[in-house]
Coordinates of C-alpha atoms in Angstrom, one line a residue:
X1418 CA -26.7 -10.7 7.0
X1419 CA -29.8 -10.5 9.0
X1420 CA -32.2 -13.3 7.3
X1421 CA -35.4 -10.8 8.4
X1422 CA -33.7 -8.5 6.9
X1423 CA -34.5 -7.5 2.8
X1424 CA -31.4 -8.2 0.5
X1425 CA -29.1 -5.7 0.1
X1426 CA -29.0 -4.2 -3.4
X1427 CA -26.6 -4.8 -5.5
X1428 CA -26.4 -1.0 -6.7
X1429 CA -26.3 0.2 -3.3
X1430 CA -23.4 -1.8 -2.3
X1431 CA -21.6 -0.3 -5.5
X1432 CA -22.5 3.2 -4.5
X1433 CA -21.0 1.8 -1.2
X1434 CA -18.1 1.2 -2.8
X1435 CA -17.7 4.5 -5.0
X1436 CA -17.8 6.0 -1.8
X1437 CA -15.2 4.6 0.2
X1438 CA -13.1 4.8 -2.8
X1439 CA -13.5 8.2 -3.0
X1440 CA -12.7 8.8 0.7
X1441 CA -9.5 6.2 0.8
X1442 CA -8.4 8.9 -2.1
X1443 CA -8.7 12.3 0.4
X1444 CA -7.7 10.6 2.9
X1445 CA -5.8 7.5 2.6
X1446 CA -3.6 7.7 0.0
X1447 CA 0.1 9.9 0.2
X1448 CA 0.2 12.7 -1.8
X1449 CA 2.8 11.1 -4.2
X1450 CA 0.2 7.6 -4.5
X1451 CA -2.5 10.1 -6.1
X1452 CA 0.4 11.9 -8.0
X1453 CA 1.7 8.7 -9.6
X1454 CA -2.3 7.5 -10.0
X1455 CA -2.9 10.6 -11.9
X1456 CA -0.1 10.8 -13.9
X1457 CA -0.3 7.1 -15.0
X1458 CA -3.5 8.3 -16.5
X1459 CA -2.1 10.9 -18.2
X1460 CA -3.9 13.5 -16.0
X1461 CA -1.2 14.7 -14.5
X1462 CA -2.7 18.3 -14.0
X1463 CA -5.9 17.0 -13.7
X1464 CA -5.8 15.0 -10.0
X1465 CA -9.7 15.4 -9.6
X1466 CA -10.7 13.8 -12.8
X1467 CA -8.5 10.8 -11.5
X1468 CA -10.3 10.5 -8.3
X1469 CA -13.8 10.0 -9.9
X1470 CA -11.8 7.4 -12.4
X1471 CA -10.9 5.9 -9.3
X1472 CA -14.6 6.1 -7.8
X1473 CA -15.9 4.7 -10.9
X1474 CA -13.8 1.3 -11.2
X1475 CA -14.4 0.8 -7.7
X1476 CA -18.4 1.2 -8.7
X1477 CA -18.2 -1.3 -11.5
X1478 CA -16.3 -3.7 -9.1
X1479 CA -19.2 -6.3 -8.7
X1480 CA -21.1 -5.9 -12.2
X1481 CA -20.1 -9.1 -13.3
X1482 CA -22.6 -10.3 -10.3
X1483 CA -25.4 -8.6 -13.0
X1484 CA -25.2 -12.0 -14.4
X1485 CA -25.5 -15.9 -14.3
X1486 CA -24.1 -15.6 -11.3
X1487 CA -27.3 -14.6 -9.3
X1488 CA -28.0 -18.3 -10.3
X1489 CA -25.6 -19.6 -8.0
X1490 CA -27.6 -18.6 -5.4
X1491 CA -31.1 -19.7 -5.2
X1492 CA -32.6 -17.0 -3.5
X1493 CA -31.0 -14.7 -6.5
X1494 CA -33.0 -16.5 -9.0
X1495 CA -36.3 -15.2 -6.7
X1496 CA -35.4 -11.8 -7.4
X1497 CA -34.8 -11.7 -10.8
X1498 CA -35.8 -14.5 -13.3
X1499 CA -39.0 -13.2 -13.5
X1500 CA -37.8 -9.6 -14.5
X1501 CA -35.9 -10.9 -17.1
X1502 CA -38.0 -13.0 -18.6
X1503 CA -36.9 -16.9 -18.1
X1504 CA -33.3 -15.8 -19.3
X1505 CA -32.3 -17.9 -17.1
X1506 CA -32.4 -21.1 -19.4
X1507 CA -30.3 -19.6 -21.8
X1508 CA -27.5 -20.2 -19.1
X1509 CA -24.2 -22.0 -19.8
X1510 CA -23.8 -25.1 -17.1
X1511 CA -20.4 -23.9 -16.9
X1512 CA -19.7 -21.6 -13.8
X1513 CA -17.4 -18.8 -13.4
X1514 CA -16.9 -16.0 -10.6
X1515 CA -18.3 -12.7 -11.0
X1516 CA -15.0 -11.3 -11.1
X1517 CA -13.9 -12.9 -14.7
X1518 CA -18.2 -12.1 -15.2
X1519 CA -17.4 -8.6 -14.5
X1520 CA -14.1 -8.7 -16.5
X1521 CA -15.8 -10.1 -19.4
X1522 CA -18.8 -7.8 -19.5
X1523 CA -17.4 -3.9 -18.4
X1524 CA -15.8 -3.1 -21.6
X1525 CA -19.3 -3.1 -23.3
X1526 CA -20.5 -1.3 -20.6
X1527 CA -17.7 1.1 -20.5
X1528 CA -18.6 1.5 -24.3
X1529 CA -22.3 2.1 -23.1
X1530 CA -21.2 4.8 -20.9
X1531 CA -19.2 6.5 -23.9
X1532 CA -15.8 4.9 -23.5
X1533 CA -16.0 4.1 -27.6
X1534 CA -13.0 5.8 -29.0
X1535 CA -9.8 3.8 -29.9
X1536 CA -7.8 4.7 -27.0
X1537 CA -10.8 4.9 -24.5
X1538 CA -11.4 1.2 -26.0
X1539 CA -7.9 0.2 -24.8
X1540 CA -8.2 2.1 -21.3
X1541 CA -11.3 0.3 -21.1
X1542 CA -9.5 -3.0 -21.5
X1543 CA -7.4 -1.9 -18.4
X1544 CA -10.3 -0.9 -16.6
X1545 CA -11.5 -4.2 -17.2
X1546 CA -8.4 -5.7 -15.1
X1547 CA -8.9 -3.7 -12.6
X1548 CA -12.7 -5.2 -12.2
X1549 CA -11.8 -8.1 -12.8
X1550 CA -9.0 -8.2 -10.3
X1551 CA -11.1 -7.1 -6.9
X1552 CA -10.9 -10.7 -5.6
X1553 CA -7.0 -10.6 -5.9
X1554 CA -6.1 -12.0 -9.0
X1555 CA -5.9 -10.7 -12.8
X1556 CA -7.6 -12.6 -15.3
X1557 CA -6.7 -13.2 -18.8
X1558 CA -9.3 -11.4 -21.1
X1559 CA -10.5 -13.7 -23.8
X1560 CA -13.3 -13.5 -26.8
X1561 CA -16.1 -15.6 -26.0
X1562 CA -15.2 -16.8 -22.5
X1563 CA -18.3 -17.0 -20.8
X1564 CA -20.5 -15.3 -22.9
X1565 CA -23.4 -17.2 -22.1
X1566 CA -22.9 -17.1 -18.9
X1567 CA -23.3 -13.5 -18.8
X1568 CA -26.7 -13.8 -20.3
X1569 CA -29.1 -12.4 -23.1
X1570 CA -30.1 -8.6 -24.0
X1571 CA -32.3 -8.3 -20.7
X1572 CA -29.1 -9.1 -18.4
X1573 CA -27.2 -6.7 -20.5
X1574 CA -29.6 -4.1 -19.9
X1575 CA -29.4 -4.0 -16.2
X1576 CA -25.8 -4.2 -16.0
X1577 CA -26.1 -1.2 -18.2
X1578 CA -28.6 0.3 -15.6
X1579 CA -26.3 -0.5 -13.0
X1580 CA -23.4 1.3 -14.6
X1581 CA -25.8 4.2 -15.6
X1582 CA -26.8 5.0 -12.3
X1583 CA -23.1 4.7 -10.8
X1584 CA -21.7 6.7 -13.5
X1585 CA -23.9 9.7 -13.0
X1586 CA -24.1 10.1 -9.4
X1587 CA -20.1 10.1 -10.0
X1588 CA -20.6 13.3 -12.4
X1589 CA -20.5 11.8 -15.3
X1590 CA -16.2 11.0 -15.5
X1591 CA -14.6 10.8 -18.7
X1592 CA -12.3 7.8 -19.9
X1593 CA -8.8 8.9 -19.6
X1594 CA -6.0 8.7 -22.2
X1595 CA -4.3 6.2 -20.8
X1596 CA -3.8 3.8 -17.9
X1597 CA -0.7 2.4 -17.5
X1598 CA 0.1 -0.8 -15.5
X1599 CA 1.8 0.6 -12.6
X1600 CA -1.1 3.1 -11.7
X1601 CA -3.6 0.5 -12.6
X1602 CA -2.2 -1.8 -9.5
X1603 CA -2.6 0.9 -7.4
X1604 CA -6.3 1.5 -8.4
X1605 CA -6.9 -2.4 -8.0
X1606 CA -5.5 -2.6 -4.1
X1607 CA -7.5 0.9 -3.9
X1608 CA -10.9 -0.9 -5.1
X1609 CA -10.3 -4.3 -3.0
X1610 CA -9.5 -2.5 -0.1
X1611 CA -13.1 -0.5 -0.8
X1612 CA -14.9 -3.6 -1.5
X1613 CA -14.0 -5.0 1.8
X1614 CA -14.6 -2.1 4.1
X1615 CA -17.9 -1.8 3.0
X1616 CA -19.0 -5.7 2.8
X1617 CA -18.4 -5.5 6.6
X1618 CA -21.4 -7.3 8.3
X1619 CA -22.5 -4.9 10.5
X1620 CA -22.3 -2.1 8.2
X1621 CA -24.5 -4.2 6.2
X1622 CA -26.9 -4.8 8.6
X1623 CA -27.1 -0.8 9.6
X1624 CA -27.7 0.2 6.1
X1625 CA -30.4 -2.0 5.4
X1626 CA -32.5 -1.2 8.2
X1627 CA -32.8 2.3 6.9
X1628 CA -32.8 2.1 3.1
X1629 CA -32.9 5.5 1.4
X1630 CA -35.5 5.6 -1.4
X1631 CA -33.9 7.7 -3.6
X1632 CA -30.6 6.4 -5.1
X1633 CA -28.6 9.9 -4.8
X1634 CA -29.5 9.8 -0.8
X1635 CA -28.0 6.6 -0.6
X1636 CA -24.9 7.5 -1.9
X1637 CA -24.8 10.9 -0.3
X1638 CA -24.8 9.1 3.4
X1639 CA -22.1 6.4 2.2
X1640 CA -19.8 9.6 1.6
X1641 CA -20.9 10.3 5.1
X1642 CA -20.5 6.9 6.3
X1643 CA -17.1 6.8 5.2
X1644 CA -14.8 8.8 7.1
X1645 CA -16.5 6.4 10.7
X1646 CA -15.8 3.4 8.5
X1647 CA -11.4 4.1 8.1
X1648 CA -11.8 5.1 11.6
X1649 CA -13.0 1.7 12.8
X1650 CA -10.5 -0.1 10.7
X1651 CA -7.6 1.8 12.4
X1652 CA -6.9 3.5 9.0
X1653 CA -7.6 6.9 9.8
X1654 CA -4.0 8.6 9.3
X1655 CA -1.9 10.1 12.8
X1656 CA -0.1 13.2 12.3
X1657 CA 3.3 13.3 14.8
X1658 CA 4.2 15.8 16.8
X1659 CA 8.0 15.6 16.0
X1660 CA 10.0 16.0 19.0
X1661 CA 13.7 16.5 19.0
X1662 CA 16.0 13.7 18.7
X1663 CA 16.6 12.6 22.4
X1664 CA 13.2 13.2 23.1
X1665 CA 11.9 11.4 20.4
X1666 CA 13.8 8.0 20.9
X1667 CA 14.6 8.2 24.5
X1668 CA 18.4 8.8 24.3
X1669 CA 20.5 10.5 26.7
X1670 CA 22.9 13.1 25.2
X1671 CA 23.2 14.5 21.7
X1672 CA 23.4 12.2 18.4
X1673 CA 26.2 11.0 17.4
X1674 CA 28.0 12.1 14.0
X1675 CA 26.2 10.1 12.0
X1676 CA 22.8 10.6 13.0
X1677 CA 23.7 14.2 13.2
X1678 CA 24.8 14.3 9.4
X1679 CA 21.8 13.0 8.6
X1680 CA 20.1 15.6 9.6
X1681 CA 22.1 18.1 8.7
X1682 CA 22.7 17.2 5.4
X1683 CA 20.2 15.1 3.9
X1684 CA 17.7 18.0 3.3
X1685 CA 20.0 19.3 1.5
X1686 CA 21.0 16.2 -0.8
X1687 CA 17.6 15.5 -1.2
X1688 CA 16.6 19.1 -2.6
X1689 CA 14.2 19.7 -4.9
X1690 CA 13.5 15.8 -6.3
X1691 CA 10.1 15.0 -6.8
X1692 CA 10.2 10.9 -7.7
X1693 CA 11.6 9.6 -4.1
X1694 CA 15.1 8.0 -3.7
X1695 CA 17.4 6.0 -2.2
X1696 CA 19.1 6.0 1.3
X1697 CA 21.9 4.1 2.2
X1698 CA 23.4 3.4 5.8
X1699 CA 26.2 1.8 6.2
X1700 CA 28.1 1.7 9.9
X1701 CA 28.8 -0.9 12.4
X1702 CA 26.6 -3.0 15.0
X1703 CA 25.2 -0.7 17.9
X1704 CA 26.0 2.5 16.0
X1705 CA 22.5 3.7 16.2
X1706 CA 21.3 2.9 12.6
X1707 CA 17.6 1.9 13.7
X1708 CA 17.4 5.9 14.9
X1709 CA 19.3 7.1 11.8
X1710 CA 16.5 5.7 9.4
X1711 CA 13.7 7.5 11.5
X1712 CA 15.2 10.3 11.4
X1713 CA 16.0 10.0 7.4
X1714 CA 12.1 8.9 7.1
X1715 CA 11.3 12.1 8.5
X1716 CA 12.9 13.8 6.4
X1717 CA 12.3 11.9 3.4
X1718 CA 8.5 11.6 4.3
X1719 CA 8.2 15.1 4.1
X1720 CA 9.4 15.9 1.1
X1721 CA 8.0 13.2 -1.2
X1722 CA 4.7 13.0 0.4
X1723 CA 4.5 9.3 2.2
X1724 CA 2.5 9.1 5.0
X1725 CA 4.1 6.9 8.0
X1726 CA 6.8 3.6 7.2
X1727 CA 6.9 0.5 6.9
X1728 CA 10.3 -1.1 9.2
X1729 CA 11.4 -4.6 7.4
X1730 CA 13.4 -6.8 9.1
X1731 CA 14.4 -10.2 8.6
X1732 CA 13.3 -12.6 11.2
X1733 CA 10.4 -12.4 13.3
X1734 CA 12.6 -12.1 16.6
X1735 CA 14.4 -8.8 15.4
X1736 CA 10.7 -8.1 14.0
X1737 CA 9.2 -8.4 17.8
X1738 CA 12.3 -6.5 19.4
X1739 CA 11.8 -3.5 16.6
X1740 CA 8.1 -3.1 17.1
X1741 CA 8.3 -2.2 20.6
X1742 CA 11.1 0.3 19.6
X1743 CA 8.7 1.9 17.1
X1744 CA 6.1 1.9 19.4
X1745 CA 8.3 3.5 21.9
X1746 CA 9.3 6.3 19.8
X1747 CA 5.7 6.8 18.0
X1748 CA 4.5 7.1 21.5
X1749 CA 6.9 9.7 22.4
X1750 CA 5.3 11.7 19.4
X1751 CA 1.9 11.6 20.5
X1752 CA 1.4 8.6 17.7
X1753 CA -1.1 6.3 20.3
X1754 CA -3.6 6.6 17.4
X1755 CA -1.0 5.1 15.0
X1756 CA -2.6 1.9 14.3
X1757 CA 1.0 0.2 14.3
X1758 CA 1.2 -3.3 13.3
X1759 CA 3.3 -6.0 13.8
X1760 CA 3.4 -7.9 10.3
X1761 CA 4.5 -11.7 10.0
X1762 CA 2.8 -14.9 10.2
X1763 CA 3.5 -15.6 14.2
X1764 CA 2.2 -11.8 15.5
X1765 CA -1.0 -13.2 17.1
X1766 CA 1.5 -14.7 19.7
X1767 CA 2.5 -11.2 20.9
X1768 CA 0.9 -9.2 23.7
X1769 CA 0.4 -6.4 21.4
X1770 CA -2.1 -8.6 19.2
X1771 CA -3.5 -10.0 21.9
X1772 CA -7.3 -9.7 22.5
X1773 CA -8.6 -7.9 24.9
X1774 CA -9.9 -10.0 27.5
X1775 CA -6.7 -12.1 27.1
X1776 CA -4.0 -10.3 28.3
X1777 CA -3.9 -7.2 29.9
X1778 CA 0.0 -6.5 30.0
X1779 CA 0.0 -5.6 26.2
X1780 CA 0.2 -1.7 27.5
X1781 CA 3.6 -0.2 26.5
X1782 CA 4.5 2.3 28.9
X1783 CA 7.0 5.4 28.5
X1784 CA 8.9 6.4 31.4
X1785 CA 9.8 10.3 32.2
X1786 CA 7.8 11.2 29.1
X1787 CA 4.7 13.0 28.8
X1788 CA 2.1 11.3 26.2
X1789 CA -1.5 12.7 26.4
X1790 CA -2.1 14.2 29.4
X1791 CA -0.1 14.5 32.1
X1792 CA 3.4 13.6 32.7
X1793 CA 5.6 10.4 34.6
X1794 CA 4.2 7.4 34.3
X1795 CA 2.2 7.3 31.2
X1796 CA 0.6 4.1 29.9
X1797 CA -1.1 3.7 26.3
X1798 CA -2.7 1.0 24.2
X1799 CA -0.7 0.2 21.0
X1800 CA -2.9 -2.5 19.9
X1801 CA -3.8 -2.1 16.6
X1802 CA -7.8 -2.1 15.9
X1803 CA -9.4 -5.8 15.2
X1804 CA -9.6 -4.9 11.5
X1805 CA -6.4 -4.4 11.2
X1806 CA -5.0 -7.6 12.2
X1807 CA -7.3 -9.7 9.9
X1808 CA -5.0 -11.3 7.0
X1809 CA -3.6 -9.2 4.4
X1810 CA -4.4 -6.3 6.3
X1811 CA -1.3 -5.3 8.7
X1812 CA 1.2 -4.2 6.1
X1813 CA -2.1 -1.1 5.4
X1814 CA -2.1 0.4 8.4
X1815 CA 0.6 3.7 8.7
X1816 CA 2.6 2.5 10.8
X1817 CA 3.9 -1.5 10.2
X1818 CA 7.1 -3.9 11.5
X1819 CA 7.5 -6.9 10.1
X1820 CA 9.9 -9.6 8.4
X1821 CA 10.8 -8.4 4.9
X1822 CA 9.3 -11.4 3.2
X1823 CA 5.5 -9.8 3.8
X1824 CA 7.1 -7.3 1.6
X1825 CA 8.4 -9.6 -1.0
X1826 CA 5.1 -11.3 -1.7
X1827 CA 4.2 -7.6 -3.0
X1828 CA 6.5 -9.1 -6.4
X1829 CA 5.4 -12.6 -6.2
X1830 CA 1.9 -14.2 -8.2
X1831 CA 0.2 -14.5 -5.2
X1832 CA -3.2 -12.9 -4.7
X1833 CA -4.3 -9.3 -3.5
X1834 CA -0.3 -8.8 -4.2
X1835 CA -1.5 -5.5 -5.5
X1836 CA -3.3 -4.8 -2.3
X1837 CA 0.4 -5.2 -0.8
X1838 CA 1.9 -3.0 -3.3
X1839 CA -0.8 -0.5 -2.1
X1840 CA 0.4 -0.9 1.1
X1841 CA 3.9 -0.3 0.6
X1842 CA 3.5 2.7 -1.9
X1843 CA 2.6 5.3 0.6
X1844 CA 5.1 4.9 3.0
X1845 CA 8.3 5.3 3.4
X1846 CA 10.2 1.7 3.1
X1847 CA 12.9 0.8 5.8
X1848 CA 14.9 -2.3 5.1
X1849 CA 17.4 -3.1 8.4
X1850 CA 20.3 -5.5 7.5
X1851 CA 20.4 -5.7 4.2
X1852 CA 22.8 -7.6 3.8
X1853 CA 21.3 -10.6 5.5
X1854 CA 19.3 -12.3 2.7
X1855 CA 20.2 -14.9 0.2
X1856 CA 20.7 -14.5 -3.7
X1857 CA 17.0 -15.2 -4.4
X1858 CA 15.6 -13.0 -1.7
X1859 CA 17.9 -10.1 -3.3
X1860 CA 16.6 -10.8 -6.5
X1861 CA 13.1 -10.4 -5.3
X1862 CA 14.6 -7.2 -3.4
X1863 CA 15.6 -5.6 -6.3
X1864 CA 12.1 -6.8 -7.9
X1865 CA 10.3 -4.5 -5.1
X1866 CA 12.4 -1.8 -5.0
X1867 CA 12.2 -1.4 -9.0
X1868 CA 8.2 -1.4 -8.8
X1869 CA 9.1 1.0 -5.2
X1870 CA 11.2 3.2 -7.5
X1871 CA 8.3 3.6 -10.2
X1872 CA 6.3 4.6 -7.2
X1873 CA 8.1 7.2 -6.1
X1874 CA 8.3 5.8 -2.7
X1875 CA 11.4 6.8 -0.6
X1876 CA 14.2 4.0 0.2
X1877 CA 15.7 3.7 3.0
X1878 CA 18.9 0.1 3.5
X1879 CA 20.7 -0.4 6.6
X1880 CA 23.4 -2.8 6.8
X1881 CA 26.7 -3.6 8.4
X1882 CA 27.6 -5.7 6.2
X1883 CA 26.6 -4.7 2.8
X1884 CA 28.9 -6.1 -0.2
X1885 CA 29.5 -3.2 -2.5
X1886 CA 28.1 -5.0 -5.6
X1887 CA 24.6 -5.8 -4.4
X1888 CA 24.5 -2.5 -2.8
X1889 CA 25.2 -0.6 -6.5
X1890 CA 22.8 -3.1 -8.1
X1891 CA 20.0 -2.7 -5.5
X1892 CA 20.0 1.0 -6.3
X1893 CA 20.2 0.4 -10.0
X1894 CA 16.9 -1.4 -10.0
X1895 CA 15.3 1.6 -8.0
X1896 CA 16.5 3.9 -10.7
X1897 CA 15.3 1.7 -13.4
X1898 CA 12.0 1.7 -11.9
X1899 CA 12.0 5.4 -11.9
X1900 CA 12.9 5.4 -15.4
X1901 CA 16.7 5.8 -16.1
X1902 CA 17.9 3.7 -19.1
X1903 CA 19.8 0.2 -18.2
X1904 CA 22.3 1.4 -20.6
X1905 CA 23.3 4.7 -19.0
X1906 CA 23.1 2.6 -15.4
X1907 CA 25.7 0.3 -16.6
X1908 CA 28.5 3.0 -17.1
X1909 CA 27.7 4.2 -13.4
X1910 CA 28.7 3.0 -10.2
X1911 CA 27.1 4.4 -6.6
X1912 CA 30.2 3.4 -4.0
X1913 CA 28.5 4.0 -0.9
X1914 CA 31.4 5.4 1.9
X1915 CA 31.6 3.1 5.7
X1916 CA 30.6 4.0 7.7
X1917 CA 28.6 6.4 6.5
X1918 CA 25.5 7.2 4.0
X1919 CA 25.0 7.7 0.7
X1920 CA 21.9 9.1 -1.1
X1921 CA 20.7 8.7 -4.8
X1922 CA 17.9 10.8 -6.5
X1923 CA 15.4 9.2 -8.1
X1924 CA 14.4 11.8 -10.8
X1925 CA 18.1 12.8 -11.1
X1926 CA 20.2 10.5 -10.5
X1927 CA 22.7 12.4 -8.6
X1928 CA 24.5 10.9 -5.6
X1929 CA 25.2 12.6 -2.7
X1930 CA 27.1 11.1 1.0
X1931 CA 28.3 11.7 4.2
X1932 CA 30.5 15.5 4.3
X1933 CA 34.2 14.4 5.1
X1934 CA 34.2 16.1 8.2
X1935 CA 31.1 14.0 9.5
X1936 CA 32.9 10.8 7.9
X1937 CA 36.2 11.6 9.8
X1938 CA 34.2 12.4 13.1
X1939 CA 32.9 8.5 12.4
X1940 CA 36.9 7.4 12.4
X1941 CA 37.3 9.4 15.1
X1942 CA 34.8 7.3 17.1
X1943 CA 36.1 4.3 16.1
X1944 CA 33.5 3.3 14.0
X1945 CA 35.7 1.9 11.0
X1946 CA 34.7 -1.6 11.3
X1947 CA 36.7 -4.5 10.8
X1948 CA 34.4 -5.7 7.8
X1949 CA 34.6 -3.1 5.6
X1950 CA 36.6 -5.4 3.3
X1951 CA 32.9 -6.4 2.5
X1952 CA 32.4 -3.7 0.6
X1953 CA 35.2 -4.3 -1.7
X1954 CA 34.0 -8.0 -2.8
X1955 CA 30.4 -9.8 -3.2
X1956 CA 29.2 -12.3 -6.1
X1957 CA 26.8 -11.0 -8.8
X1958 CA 23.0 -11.6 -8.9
X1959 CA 21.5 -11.0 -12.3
X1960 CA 17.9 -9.4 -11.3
X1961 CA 15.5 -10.5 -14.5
X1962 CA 13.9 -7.1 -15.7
X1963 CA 10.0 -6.5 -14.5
X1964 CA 7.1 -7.3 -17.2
X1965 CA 4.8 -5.1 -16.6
X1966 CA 6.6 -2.1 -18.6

């Protein structure tokens, strides 16, 4: 911040922060994150009232700062002791952030703001996880905690102001019926991933050169603000111009008989399901299954409303060797504004996430194809924008390759995991050799894809390899997560044909695979490989059910 500068408001930046939220909603999240957002608020029908929900969590986010935490700084204390009155001796030595502060304090101001009734007191509870979780970590919600750090009556009242003015310039929104855990995780990596777009320096610095006097004004050009912001960050989404399949991934001559089954058939498999589901490839080394996914994610993308995919492989070599792929084919669809990353903990070593004035050969280049303007040799940047490569950050951008344990750490108690599961929840999620990982990494496999499952999000596993067992019980957790009964699971088995593919509904259930004559013209090929004894024989992992239902 620019010391000659005045402080920024605290209200402002939580108008800021409404905002943004507000905008990530139109035009960040998938269709099916704002359906599953909605309905795990019981609003279903009623997908604008969860938006200003949404806005309003992410404008409480830093009211916990309304606090004894102003005394942590001593140019705070300049600002506001005298306002209210020496309260500041009534402090408690002991410190705390102003997220548990914020925690702690928004269910009486929830109250304030009308949320009194018995069931808007226990969405107000959740509410009060979501503030308190902005800094990446739940907190446990205890009596008396830090109450006087928090303050007297006169630091109650402006946190009440605070919440006042947010609440009305929002219209006024109404405490849903209900917030369940899944769609409150969502909302969290929703109001962190506000928070941090608009605590950017320089945004800082622009705003408070031209303070608007009036309160509504303010918030009226942070809604304006907002759409230049994504931008910047390289979050702004790409629409591709599909191109058929040669054209698309470079290929000479026509798919072969399993790519074309897939599409073919899958449309038809996948029907009218509304909840996601699960996609199985099975077929030897070399038999194109890389191209096979994309074209199922385009497919799969379309009809449960994800927006771009996240490619998980399992070491940071195959990771490297995929991402130019990607980038190959994304650039073939007019995708050079994808914002594709490359997502594990060495991708500062590649040319794509090199800087600018370090290396000028990270400029993929597609040969014979037109991209843009022109045709022949066409060159394009596929570096992602700086935000974007900051930590934590990758996995949000559409477009991502990376190992799968950046994924994984979506299921482990790590912080901003729920920023991860945002991530992850409006794509499409491609897992290449499944088979690959060891009995804890399938545990936390079937973890994800449970949470995935409760998501919506489309599935897709590729594997040579796969033992039959872990494939059946990898598709089982999906389908618990999307709500089928572990009993009823446990009398069904999903045999998945190799080579071949084998689809399984998420809402329904139903199963469907490869036609015979597609499987036969797979034979024909030679593609019957000589491990398919794998899928007769594996060891059993017991995957511990998920907590949070």
């Amino acid at each position: 911040m620019d010391p000659g500068l005045a402080p920024y408001p605290l209200i402002r930046h939580l108008l800021d922060a409404a905002a943004m939220a507000l905008h990530l909603w139109d035009a960040y999240l998938s269709e099916s994150q704002r359906v599953r957002i909605a309905e795990g608020m019981g609003l279903a029908g009623e997908v604008d009232r969860a938006r200003t929900v949404v806005g309003l969590c992410a404008g409480l986010h830093d009211v916990g700062k309304v606090s004894g935490f102003q005394f942590c700084s001593r140019r705070g204390s300049q600002y506001l002791s005298a306002e209210l009155g020496g309260d500041r001796v009534k402090m408690s030595a002991e410190r705390f952030g102003h997220d548990v502060a914020g925690a702690q304090s928004v269910r009486e101001v929830l109250a304030g703001l009308g949320f009194a009734g018995d069931e808007e007191l226990k969405v107000a509870e959740r509410l009060a996880e979501v503030v308190g979780g902005h800094h990446g970590r739940f907190h446990r919600l205890e009596d008396g905690i830090a109450a006087s750090f928090l303050g007297g009556a006169a630091w109650a009242r402006q946190r009440m102001a605070h919440a006042a003015a947010v609440h009305g310039l929002l219209g006024t929104p109404q405490a849903p019926g209900v917030l369940k855990a899944p769609a409150a995780v969502l909302v969290t990596g929703l109001v962190i991933l506000a928070d941090w777009l608009v605590s950017q320096e320089d945004y800082l610095q622009k705003r408070q050169r031209g303070l608007e006097p009036v309160l509504a004004d303010h918030f009226q050009r942070s809604k304006r603000d907002a759409p230049g912001l994504l931008a910047e960050a390289g979050l702004a989404r790409v629409r591709l111009q599909r191109k058929e399949f040669a054209q698309a991934y470079g290929i000479q001559g026509e798919p072969n008989p399993l790519q074309r089954s897939v599409m073919d058939e899958l449309r038809q498999a996948v029907g009218e399901g509304r909840r996601g589901g699960i996609f199985l490839v099975t077929a030897a080394p070399g038999d194109g299954k890389s191209e096979t996914a994309l074209e199922a994610e385009r497919i799969l993308s379309e009809a449960f409303g994800t927006q771009g995919y996240a490619f998980l492989l399992p070491t940071m070599a195959t990771s490297d060797q995929m991402h130019g792929r990607v980038a190959q084919a994304l650039l073939r669809q007019s995708g050079e504004e994808a914002g594709l990353t490359l997502v594990h903990s060495m991708a500062w070593l590649n040319s794509a996430y090199a800087d600018e004035d370090l290396v000028a050969q990270s400029v993929l280049t597609c040969d014979g194809d037109e991209v843009g303007q022109g045709s022949g040799r066409a060159e394009a940047d596929m570096r992602p924008q700086r935000w974007l490569r900051g930590s934590k950050r990758p996995l949000l951008a559409q477009f991502a390759v990376g190992t799968i344990d950046q994924a994984l750490m979506a299921v482990l108690p790590v912080r901003h995991n729920a920023l991860r599961l945002l991530a992850l929840s409006g794509k499409t999620f491609i897992v290449d050799e499944a088979h690959a990982y060891d009995p804890y990494m399938q545990v936390l496999l079937g973890r994800l894809l449970n949470w995935l499952g409760a998501y919506g999000v489309p599935v897709v596993l590729l594997s040579a390899t796969l033992p039959a067992s872990v494939s059946d019980r990898l598709i089982k957790e999906y389908l618990k997560g999307a709500g089928h009964k572990t009993r009823a699971l446990s009398k069904q088995t999903f045999p998945a044909p190799y080579p071949g593919w084998l689809y399984v509904d998420g809402e329904s259930g139903r199963a469907s695979q490869i036609s015979p004559a597609a499987g036969r013209g797979r034979c024909v090929r030679g593609a019957w490989s000589w491990m398919s004894w794998w899928s007769r024989s594996s060891t059993a992992v017991e995957v511990p059910g998920p907590g949070w239902r």
